[in-house]
CSV table of C-alpha atoms and ligand atoms in Angstrom, one decimal:
chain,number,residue,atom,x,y,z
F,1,UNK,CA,0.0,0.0,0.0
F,2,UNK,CA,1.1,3.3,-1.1
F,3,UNK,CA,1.6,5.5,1.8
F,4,UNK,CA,0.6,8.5,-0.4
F,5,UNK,CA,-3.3,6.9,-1.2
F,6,UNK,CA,-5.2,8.6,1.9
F,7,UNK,CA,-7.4,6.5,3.8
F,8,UNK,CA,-10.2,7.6,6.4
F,9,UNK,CA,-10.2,5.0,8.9
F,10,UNK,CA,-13.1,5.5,11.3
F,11,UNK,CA,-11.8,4.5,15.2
F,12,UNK,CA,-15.2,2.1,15.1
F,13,UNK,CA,-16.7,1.9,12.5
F,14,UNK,CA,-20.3,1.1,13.7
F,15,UNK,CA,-21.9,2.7,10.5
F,16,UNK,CA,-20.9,-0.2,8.1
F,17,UNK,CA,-21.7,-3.3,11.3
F,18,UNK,CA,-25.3,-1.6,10.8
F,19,UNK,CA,-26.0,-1.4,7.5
F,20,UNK,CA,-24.8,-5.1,7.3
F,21,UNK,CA,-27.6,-5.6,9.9
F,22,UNK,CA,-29.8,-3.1,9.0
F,23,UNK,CA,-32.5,-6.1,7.7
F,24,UNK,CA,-32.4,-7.7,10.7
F,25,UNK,CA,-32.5,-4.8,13.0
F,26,UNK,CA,-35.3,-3.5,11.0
F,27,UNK,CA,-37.1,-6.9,11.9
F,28,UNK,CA,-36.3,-7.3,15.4
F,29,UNK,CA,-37.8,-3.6,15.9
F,30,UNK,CA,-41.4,-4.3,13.9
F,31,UNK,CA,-41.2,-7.4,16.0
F,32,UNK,CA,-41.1,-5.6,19.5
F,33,UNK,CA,-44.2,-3.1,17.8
F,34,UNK,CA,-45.9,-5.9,17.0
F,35,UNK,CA,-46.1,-7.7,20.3
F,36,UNK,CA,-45.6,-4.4,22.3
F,37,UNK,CA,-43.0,-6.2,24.6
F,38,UNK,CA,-41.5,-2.7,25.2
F,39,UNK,CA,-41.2,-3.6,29.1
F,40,UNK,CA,-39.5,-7.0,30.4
F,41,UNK,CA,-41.4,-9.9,28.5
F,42,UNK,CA,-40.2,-12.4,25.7
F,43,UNK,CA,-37.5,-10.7,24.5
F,44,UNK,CA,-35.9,-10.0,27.6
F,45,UNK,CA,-35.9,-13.4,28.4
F,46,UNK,CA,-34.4,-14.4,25.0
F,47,UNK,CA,-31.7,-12.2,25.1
F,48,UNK,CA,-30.7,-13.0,28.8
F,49,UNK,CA,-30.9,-16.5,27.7
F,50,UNK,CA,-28.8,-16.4,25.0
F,51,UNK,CA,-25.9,-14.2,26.6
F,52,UNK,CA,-25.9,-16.6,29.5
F,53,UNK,CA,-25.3,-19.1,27.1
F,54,UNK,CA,-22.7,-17.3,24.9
F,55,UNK,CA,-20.6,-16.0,28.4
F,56,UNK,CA,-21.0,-19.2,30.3
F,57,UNK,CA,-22.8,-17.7,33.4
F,58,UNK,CA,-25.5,-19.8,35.4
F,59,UNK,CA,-27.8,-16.0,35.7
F,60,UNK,CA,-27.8,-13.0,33.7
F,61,UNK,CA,-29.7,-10.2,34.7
F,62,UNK,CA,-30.8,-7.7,32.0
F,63,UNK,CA,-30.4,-4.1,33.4
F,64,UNK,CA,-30.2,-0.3,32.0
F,65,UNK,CA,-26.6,0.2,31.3
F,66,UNK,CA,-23.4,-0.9,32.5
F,67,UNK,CA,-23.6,1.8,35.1
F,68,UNK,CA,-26.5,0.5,36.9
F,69,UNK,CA,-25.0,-3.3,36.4
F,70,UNK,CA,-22.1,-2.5,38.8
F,71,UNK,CA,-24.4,-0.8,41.4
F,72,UNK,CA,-26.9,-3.4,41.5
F,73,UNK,CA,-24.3,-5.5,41.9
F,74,UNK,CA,-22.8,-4.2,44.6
F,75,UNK,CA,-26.3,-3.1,46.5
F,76,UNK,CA,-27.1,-6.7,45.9
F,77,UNK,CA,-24.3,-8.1,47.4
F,78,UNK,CA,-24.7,-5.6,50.6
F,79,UNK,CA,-22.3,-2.6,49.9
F,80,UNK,CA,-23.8,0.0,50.8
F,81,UNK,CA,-22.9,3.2,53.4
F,82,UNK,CA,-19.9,3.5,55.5
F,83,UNK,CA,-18.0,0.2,52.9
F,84,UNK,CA,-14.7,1.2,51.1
F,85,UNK,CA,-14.3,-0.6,48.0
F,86,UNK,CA,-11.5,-1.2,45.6
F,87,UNK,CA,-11.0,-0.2,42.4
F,88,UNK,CA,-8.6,0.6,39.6
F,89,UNK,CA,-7.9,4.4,39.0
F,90,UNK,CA,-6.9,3.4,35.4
F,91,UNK,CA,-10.8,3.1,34.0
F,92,UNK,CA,-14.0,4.9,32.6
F,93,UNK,CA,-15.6,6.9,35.7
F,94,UNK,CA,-18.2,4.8,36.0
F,95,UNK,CA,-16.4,2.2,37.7
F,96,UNK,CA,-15.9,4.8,40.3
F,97,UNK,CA,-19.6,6.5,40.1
F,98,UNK,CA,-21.5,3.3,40.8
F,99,UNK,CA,-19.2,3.0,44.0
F,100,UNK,CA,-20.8,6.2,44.6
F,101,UNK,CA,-24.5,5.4,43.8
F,102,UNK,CA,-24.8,2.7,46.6
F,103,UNK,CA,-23.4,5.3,49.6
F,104,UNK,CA,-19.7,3.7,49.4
F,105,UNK,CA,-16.5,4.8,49.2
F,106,UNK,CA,-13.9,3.9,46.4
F,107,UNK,CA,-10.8,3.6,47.2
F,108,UNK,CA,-8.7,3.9,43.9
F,109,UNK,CA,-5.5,1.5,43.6
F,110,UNK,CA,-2.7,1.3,41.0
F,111,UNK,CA,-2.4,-0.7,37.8
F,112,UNK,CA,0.4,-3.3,37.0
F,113,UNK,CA,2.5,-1.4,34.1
F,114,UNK,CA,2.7,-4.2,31.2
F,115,UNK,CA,-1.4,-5.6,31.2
F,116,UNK,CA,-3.3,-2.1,33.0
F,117,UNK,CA,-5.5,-4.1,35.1
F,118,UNK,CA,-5.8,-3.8,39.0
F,119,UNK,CA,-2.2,-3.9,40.3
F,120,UNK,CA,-3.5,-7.1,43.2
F,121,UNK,CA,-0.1,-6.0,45.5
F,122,UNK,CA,-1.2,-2.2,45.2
F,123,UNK,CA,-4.6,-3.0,46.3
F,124,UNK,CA,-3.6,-5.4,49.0
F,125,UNK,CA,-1.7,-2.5,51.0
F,126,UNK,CA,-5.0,-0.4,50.5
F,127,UNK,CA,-7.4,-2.9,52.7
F,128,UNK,CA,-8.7,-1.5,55.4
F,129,UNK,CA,-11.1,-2.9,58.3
F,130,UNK,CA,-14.0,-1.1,56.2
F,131,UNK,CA,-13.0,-2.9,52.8
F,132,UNK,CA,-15.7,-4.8,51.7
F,133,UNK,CA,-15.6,-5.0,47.8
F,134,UNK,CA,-13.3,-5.1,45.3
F,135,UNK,CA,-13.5,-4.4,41.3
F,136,UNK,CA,-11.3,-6.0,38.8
F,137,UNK,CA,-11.9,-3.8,35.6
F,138,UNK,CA,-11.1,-5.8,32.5
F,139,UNK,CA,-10.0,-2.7,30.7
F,140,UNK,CA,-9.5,-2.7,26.9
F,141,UNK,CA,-10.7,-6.5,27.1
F,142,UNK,CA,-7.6,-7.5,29.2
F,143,UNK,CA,-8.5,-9.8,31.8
F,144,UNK,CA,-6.9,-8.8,35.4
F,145,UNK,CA,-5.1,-11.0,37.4
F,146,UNK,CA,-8.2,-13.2,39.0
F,147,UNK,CA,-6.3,-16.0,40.4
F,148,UNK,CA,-4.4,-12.9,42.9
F,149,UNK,CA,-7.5,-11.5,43.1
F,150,UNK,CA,-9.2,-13.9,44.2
F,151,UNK,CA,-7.1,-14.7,46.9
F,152,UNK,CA,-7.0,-11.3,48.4
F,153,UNK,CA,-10.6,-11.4,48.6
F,154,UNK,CA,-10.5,-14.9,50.4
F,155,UNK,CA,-8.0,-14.3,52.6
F,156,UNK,CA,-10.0,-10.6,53.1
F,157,UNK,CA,-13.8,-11.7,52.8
F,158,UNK,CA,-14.3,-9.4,50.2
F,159,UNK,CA,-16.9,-9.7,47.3
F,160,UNK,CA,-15.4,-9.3,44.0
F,161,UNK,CA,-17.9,-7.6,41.3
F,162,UNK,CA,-15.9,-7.9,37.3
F,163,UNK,CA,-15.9,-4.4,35.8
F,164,UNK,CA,-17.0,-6.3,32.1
F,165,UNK,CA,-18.3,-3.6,30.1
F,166,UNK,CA,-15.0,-4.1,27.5
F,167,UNK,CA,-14.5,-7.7,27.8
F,168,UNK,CA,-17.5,-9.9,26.3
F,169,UNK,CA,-16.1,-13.4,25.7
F,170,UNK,CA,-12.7,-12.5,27.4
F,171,UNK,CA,-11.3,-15.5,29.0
F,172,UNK,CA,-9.0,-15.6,32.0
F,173,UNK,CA,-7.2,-19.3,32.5
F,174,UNK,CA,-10.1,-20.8,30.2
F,175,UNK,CA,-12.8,-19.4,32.0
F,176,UNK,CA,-15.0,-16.9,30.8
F,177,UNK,CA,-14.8,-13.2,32.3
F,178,UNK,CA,-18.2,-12.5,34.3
F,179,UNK,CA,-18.8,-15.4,36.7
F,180,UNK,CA,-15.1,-15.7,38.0
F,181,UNK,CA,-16.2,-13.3,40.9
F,182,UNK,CA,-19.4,-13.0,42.8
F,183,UNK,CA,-20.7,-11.4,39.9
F,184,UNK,CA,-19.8,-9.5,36.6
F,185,UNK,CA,-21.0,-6.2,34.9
F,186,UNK,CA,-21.3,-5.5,31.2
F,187,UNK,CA,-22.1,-2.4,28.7
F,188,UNK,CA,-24.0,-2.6,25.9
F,189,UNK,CA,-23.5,1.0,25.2
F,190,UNK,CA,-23.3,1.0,21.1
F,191,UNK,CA,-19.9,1.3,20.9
F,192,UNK,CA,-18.6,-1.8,23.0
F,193,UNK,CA,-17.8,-5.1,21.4
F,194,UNK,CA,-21.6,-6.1,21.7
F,195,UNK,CA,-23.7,-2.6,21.2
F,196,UNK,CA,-27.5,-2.1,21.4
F,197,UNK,CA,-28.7,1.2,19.8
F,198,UNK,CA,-29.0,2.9,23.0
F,199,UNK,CA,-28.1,1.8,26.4
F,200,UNK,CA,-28.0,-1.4,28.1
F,201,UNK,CA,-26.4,-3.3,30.3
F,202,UNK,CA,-26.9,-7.0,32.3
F,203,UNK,CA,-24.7,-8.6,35.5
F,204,UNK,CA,-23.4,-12.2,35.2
F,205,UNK,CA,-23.5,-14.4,38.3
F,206,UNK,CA,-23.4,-17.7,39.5
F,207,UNK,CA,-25.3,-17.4,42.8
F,208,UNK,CA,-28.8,-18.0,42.2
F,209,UNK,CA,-30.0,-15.6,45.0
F,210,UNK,CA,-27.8,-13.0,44.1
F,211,UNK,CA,-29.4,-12.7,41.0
F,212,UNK,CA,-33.0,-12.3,42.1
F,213,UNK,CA,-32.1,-9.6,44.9
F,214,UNK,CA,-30.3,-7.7,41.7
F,215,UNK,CA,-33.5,-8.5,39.2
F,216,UNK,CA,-35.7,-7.2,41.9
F,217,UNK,CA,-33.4,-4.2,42.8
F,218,UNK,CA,-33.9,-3.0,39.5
F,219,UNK,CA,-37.8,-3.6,39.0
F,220,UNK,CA,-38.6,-0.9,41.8
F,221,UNK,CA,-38.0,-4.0,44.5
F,222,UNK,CA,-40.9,-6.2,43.5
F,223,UNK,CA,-42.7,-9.0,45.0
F,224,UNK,CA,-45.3,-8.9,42.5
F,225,UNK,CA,-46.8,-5.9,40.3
F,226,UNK,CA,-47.8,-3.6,43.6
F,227,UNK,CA,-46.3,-5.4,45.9
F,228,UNK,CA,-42.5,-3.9,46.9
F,229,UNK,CA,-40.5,-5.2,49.7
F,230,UNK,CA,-37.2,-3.4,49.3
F,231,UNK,CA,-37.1,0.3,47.9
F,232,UNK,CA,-35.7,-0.7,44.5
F,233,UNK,CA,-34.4,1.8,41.3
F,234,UNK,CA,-36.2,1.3,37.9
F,235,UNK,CA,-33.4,0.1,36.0
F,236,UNK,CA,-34.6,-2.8,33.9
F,237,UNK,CA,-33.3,-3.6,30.4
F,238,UNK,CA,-36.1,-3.0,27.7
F,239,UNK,CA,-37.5,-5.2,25.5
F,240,UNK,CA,-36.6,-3.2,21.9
F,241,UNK,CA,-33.0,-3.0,23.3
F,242,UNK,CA,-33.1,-6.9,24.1
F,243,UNK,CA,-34.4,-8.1,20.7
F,244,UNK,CA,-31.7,-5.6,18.6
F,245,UNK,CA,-29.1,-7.1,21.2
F,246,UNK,CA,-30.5,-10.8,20.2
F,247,UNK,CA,-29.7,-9.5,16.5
F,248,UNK,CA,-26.2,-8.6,17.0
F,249,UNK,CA,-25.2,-11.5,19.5
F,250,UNK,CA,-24.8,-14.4,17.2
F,251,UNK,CA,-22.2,-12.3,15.6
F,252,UNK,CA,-20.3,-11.8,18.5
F,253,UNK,CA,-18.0,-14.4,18.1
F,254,UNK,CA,-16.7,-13.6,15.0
F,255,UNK,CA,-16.4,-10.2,15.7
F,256,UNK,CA,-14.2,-11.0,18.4
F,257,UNK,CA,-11.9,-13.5,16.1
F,258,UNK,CA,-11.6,-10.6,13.9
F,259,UNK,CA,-10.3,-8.1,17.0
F,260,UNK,CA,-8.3,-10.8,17.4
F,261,UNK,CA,-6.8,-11.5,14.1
F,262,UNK,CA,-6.3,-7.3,14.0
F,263,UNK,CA,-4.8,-7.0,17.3
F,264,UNK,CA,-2.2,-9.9,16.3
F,265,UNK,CA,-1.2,-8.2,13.4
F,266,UNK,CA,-0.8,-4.8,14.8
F,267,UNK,CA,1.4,-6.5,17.4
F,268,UNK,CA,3.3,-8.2,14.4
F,269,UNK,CA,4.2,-5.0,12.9
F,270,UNK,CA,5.1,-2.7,16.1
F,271,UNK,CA,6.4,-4.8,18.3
F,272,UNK,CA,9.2,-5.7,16.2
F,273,UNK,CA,9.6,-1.9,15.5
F,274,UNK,CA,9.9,-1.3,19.6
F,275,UNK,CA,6.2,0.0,20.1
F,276,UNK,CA,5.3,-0.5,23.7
F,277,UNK,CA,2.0,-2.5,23.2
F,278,UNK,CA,-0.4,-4.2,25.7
F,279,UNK,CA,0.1,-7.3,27.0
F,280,UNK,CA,-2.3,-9.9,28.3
F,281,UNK,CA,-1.6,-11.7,31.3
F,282,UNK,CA,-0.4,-15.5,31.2
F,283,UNK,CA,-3.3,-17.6,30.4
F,284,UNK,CA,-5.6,-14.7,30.1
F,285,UNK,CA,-7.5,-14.1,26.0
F,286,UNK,CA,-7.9,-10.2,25.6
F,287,UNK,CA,-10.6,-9.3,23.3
F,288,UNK,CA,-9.3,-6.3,22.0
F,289,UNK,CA,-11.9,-3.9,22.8
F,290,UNK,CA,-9.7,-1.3,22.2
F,291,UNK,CA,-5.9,-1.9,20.7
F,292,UNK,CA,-3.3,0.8,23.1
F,293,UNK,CA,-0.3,1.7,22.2
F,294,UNK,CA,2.1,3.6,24.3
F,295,UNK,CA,3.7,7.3,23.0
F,296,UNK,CA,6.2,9.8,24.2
F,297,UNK,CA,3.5,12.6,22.5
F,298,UNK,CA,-0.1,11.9,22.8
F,299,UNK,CA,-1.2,14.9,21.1
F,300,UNK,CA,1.4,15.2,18.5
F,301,UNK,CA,1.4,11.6,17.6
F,302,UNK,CA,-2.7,11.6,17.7
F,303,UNK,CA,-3.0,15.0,15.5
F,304,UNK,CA,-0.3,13.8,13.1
F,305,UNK,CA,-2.4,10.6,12.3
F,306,UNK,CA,-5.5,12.6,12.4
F,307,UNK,CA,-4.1,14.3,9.4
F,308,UNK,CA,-3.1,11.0,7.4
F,309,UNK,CA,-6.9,9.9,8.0
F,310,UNK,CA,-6.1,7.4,11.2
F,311,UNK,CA,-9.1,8.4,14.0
F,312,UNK,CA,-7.0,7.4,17.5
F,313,UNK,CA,-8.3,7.7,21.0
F,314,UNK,CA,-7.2,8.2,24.5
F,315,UNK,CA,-8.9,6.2,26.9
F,316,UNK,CA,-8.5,7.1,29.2
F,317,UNK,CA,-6.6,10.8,29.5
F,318,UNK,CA,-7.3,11.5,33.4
F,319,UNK,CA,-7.2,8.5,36.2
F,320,UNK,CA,-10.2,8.3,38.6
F,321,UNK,CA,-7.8,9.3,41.4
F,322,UNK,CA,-7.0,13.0,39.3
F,323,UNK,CA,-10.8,13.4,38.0
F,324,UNK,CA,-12.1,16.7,40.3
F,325,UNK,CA,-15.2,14.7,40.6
F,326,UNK,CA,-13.0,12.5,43.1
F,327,UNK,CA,-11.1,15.3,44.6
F,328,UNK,CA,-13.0,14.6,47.9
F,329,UNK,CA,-11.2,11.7,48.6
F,330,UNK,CA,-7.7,13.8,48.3
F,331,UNK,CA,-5.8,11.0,46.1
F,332,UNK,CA,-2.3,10.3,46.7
F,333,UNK,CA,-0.3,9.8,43.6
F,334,UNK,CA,-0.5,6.5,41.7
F,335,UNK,CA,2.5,6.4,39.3
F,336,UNK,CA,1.6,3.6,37.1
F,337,UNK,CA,-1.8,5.2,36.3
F,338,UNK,CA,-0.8,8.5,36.0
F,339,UNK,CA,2.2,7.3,33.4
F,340,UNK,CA,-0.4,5.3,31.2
F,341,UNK,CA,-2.9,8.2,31.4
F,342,UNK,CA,-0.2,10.5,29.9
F,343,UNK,CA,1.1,7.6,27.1
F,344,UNK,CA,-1.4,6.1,25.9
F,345,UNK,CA,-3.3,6.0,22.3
F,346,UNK,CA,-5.8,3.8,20.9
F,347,UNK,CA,-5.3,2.2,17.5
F,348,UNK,CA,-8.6,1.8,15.1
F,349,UNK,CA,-10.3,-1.6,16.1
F,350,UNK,CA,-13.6,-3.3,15.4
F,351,UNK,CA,-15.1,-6.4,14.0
F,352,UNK,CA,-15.4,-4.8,10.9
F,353,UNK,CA,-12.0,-3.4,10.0
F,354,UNK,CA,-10.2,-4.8,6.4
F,355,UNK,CA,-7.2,-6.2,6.9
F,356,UNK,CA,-6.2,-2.9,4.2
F,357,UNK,CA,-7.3,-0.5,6.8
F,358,UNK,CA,-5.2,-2.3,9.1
F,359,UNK,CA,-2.4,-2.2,7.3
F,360,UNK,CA,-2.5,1.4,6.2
F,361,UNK,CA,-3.2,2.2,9.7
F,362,UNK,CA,0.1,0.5,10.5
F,363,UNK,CA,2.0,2.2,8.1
F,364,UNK,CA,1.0,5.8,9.5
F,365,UNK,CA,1.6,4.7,13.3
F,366,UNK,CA,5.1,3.5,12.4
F,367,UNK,CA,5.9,6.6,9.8
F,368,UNK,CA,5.2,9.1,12.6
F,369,UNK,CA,6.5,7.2,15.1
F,370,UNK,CA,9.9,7.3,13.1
F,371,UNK,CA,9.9,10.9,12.5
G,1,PLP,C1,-18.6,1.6,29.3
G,1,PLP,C2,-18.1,1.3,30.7
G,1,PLP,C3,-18.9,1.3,31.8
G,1,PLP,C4,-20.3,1.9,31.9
G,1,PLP,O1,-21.2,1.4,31.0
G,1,PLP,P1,-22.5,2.2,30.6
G,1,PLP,O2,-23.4,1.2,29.9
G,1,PLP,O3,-22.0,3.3,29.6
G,1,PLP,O4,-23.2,2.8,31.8
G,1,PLP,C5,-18.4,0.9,33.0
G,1,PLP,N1,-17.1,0.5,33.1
G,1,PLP,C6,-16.3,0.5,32.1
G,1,PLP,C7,-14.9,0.0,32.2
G,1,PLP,C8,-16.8,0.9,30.8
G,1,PLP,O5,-15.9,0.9,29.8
């Protein structure tokens, strides 16, 4: 490829997934009109169903976003006022936010420097007699280190909700991400590996119980239709989102193989060149939600393939622990965070990149990089 033919490569490019769907979608939504399912229902069911099958988890609990799945979580499990609980300053804020939402405190810990996922040593020194939760975040669709995790929460009693809103089908050890912990949250904003067309969201568990205290937390804490024996949220998944979801699921998979099959190639090419790329853990199956990269000059580097038609993104530019919405807490520094905050880029990645977008977007990253 010519390095003079310019190319617009999209960061996602969710306009051509939907016109390849676009039949489908337009069926699954004169579907929902047709049986006016618009509030839990048939295709709720179906969809929860059918992800439970696709992640491996025994329960999945359909819910409003990926926000709401981590709080439910957490209420569910008994966090609530007064509880500190763990959780990588390396992540989107909502990690932090749903902390928030249940009248805990987060207490932000360091990421390791080679796979940015919770650093399990820099959280350990962070316990405290309050600590009741902790929040593995499986950024960029890294799995974190769950067997160390796991152990610190044994040997510390702590309940341990998965942060999966950029790691559907992520597996850690052969094990799917979702159910390692107590429970697992995922996104189906529209831009995540599996999008609706709004938001959405669902938590993964194995406990039985812990499912129905979280389905009933989010359907205003019913019994039955006016009977409520908890004060609950309305934060239910909808039926329209649950039947374009069911559209885009079966398609999941290969999406992810073709992350995959991008993400090896990009490492083929920059590696070798000395680009300081992300890498999974041993035993651990990143699905590439996003493909980082590590710069000396964020903004020069991101402006100068701007210009050669390469969209990049920096995900994410300011650690929890920095953001003014956490300056309450009064953060001390966290080096490893605050270094990938300032060095990162993302690369374009999606299930529907070419393998000549890939390449050309290769081609810039190591031309600028070399100038
Ligand atoms: C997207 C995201 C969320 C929140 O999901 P929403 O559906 O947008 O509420 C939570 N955690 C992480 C790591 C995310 O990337």
């Amino acid at each position: 490829m010519s390095l003079t033919t310019l190319q617009k490569i999209p960061f996602v490019n969710l306009a051509r997934q939907i016109e390849r769907l676009r039949p489908d979608l337009v069926a699954a939504f004169e579907a929902v009109l047709d049986s006016r399912g618009f509030i839990k229902g048939p295709h709720v069911t179906a969809f929860e169903t059918a992800f439970a099958e696709a992640i491996g988890a025994p329960h999945i609990v359909g819910c409003a976003n990926g926000t709401a799945a981590v709080a439910l979580a957490l209420e569910a499990a008994g966090v609530g006022p007064g509880d500190e609980v763990i959780v990588p300053s390396h992540t989107f804020i909502a990690t932090g936010e749903a902390v928030c939402h249940v009248g805990a405190t987060p207490v932000f810990c360091d990421i390791d420097p080679d796979t940015y996922t919770l650093d399990p040593r820099d959280a350990e020194r962070r316990i405290t007699p309050r600590t009741r939760a902790i929040i593995p975040v499986h950024i960029y669709g890294t799995p974190a280190d769950m067997d160390a995790i796991l152990d610190l929460a044994g040997a510390h009693d702590l309940v341990v909700i998965e942060d999966c809103a950029q790691a559907h089908l992520a597996t850690c050890k052969g094990r799917m991400v979702g159910s390692i912990g107590h429970a697992g949250s995922f996104s189906f904003f529209p831009g995540k590996n599996l999008g609706a067309l709004g938001d959405a969201g669902a938590v993964a568990t194995g406990d039985a119980r812990l499912a129905e205290r979280i389905r009933k937390l989010a359907d205003h804490g019913r019994l039955s239709k006016y009977e409520h024996d908890i004060v609950g949220y309305n934060q239910r998944l909808d039926g329209l989102q649950a039947a374009l979801l069911s559209v885009k699921l079966p398609h999941l998979r290969g999406w992810t193989e073709r992350r995959r099959r991008v993400a090896a190639y990009y490492d083929s090419r920059l590696k070798p060149a000395g680009v300081k790329v992300i890498e999974a853990p041993e035993g651990a199956e990143s699905v590439y939600h996003l493909y980082v990269i590590e710069v000396d000059d964020q903004q020069k580097t991101a402006a100068a393939l701007a210009a050669l038609g390469v969209e990049t993104g920096v995900h994410y530019p300011c650690p929890l622990h920095r953001q003014p919405a956490f300056r309450y807490l009064g953060g001390e520094a966290l080096p490893n965070a605050e270094r990938a905050a300032a060095r990162i880029l993302s690369l374009p990645i999606c299930g529907e990149i070419t393998d000549e977008e890939a390449e050309y977007a290769c081609d810039q990253v190591l031309a600028v990089l070399r100038e």
